[in-house]
Tab-separated table of C-alpha atoms in Angstrom:
chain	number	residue	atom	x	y	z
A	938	UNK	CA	0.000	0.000	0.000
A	939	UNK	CA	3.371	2.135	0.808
A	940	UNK	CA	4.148	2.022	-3.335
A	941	UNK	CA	0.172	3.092	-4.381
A	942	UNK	CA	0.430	6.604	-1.711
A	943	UNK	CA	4.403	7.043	-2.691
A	944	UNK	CA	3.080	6.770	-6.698
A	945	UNK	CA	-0.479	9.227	-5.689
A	946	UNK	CA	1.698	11.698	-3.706
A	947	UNK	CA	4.347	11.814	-6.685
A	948	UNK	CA	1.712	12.743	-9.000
A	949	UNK	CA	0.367	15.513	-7.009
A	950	UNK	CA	3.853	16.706	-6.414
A	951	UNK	CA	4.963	16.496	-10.268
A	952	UNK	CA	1.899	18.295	-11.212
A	953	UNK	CA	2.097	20.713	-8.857
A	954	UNK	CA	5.814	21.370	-9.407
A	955	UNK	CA	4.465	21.306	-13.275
A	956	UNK	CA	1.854	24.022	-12.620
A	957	UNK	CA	4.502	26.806	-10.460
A	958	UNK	CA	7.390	26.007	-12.919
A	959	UNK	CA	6.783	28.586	-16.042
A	960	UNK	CA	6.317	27.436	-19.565
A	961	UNK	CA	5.354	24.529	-20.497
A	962	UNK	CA	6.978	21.547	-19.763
A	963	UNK	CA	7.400	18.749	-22.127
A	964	UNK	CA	7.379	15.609	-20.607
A	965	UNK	CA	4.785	12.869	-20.391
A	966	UNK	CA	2.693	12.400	-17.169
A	967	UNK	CA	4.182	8.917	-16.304
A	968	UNK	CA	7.862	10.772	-16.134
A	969	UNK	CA	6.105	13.760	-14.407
A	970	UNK	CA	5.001	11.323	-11.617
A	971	UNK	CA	8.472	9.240	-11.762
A	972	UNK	CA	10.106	12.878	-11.076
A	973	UNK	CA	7.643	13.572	-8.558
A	974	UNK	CA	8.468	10.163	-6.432
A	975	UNK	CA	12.070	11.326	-6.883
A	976	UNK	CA	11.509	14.949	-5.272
A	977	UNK	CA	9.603	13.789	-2.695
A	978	UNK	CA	12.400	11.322	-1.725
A	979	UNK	CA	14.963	14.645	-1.937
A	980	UNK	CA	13.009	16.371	0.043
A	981	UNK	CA	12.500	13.770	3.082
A	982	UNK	CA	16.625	13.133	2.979
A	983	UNK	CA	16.651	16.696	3.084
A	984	UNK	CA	14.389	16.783	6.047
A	985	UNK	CA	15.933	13.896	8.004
A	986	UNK	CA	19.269	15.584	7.364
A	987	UNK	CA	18.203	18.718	9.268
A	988	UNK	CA	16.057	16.765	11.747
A	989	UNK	CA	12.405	17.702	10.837
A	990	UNK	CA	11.258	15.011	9.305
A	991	UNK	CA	9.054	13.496	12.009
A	992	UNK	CA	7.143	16.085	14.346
A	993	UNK	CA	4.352	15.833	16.217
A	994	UNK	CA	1.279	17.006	14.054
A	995	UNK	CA	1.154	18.126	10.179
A	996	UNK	CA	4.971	17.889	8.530
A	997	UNK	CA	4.422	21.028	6.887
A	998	UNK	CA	8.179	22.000	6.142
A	999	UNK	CA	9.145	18.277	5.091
A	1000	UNK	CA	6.049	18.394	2.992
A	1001	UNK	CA	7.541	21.479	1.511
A	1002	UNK	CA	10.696	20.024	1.347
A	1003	UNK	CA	9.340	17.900	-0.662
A	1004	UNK	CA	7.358	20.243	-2.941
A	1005	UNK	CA	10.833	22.171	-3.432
A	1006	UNK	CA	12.171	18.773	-4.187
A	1007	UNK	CA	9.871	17.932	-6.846
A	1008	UNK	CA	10.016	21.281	-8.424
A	1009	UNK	CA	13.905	21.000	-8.688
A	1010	UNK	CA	13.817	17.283	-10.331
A	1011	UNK	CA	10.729	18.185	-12.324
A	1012	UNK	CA	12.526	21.270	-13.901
A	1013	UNK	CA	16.018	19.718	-14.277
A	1014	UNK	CA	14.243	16.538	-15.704
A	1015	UNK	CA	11.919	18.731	-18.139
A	1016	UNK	CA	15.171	20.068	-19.441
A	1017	UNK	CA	16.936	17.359	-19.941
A	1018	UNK	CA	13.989	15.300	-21.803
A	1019	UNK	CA	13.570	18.379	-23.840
A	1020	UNK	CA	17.513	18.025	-24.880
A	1021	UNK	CA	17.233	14.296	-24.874
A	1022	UNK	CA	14.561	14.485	-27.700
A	1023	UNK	CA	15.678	17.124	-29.540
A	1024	UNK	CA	12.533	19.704	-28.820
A	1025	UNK	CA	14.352	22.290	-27.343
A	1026	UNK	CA	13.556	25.738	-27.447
A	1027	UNK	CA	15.205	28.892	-28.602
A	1028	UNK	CA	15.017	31.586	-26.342
């Protein structure tokens, strides 16, 4: 059950990092969600590195963490799938 909330919450994350990053991005949803796991895991090792990763109550900064996270892999990774397959943009 650990796998179906880590694959939901990646979703939300990737589109939400999708939605504040400008432009438009150009990868698929699947990799949107695959970058999303992968920010959310960035942003909990960031959060157990500076010790607020478990608190008593709502983890609102590891959940932003985590949305931070997300936003960082999904804009890296948009980049780098826009190089990979050749649709890059002039600026």
């Amino acid at each position: 059950m650990s796998w179906l909330w880590a694959i939901i919450w990646g979703l939300v994350l990737g589109l939400i990092a999708k939605a504040i990053i400008p432009g438009k991005q150009q990868i698929p949803l699947w990799l949107t969600t695959v970058f999303g796991i992968l920010g959310s895991v960035l942003g909990n090792a960031v959060a157990t590195w500076i010790g607020v990763n478990d608190t008593k109550g709502i983890d609102w900064t590891r959940h932003l963490l985590q949305l931070i996270g997300a936003v960082a892999v999904v804009g890296v990774g948009d980049m780098l799938w826009a190089s990979i397959r050749g649709n890059r943009q002039r600026a």
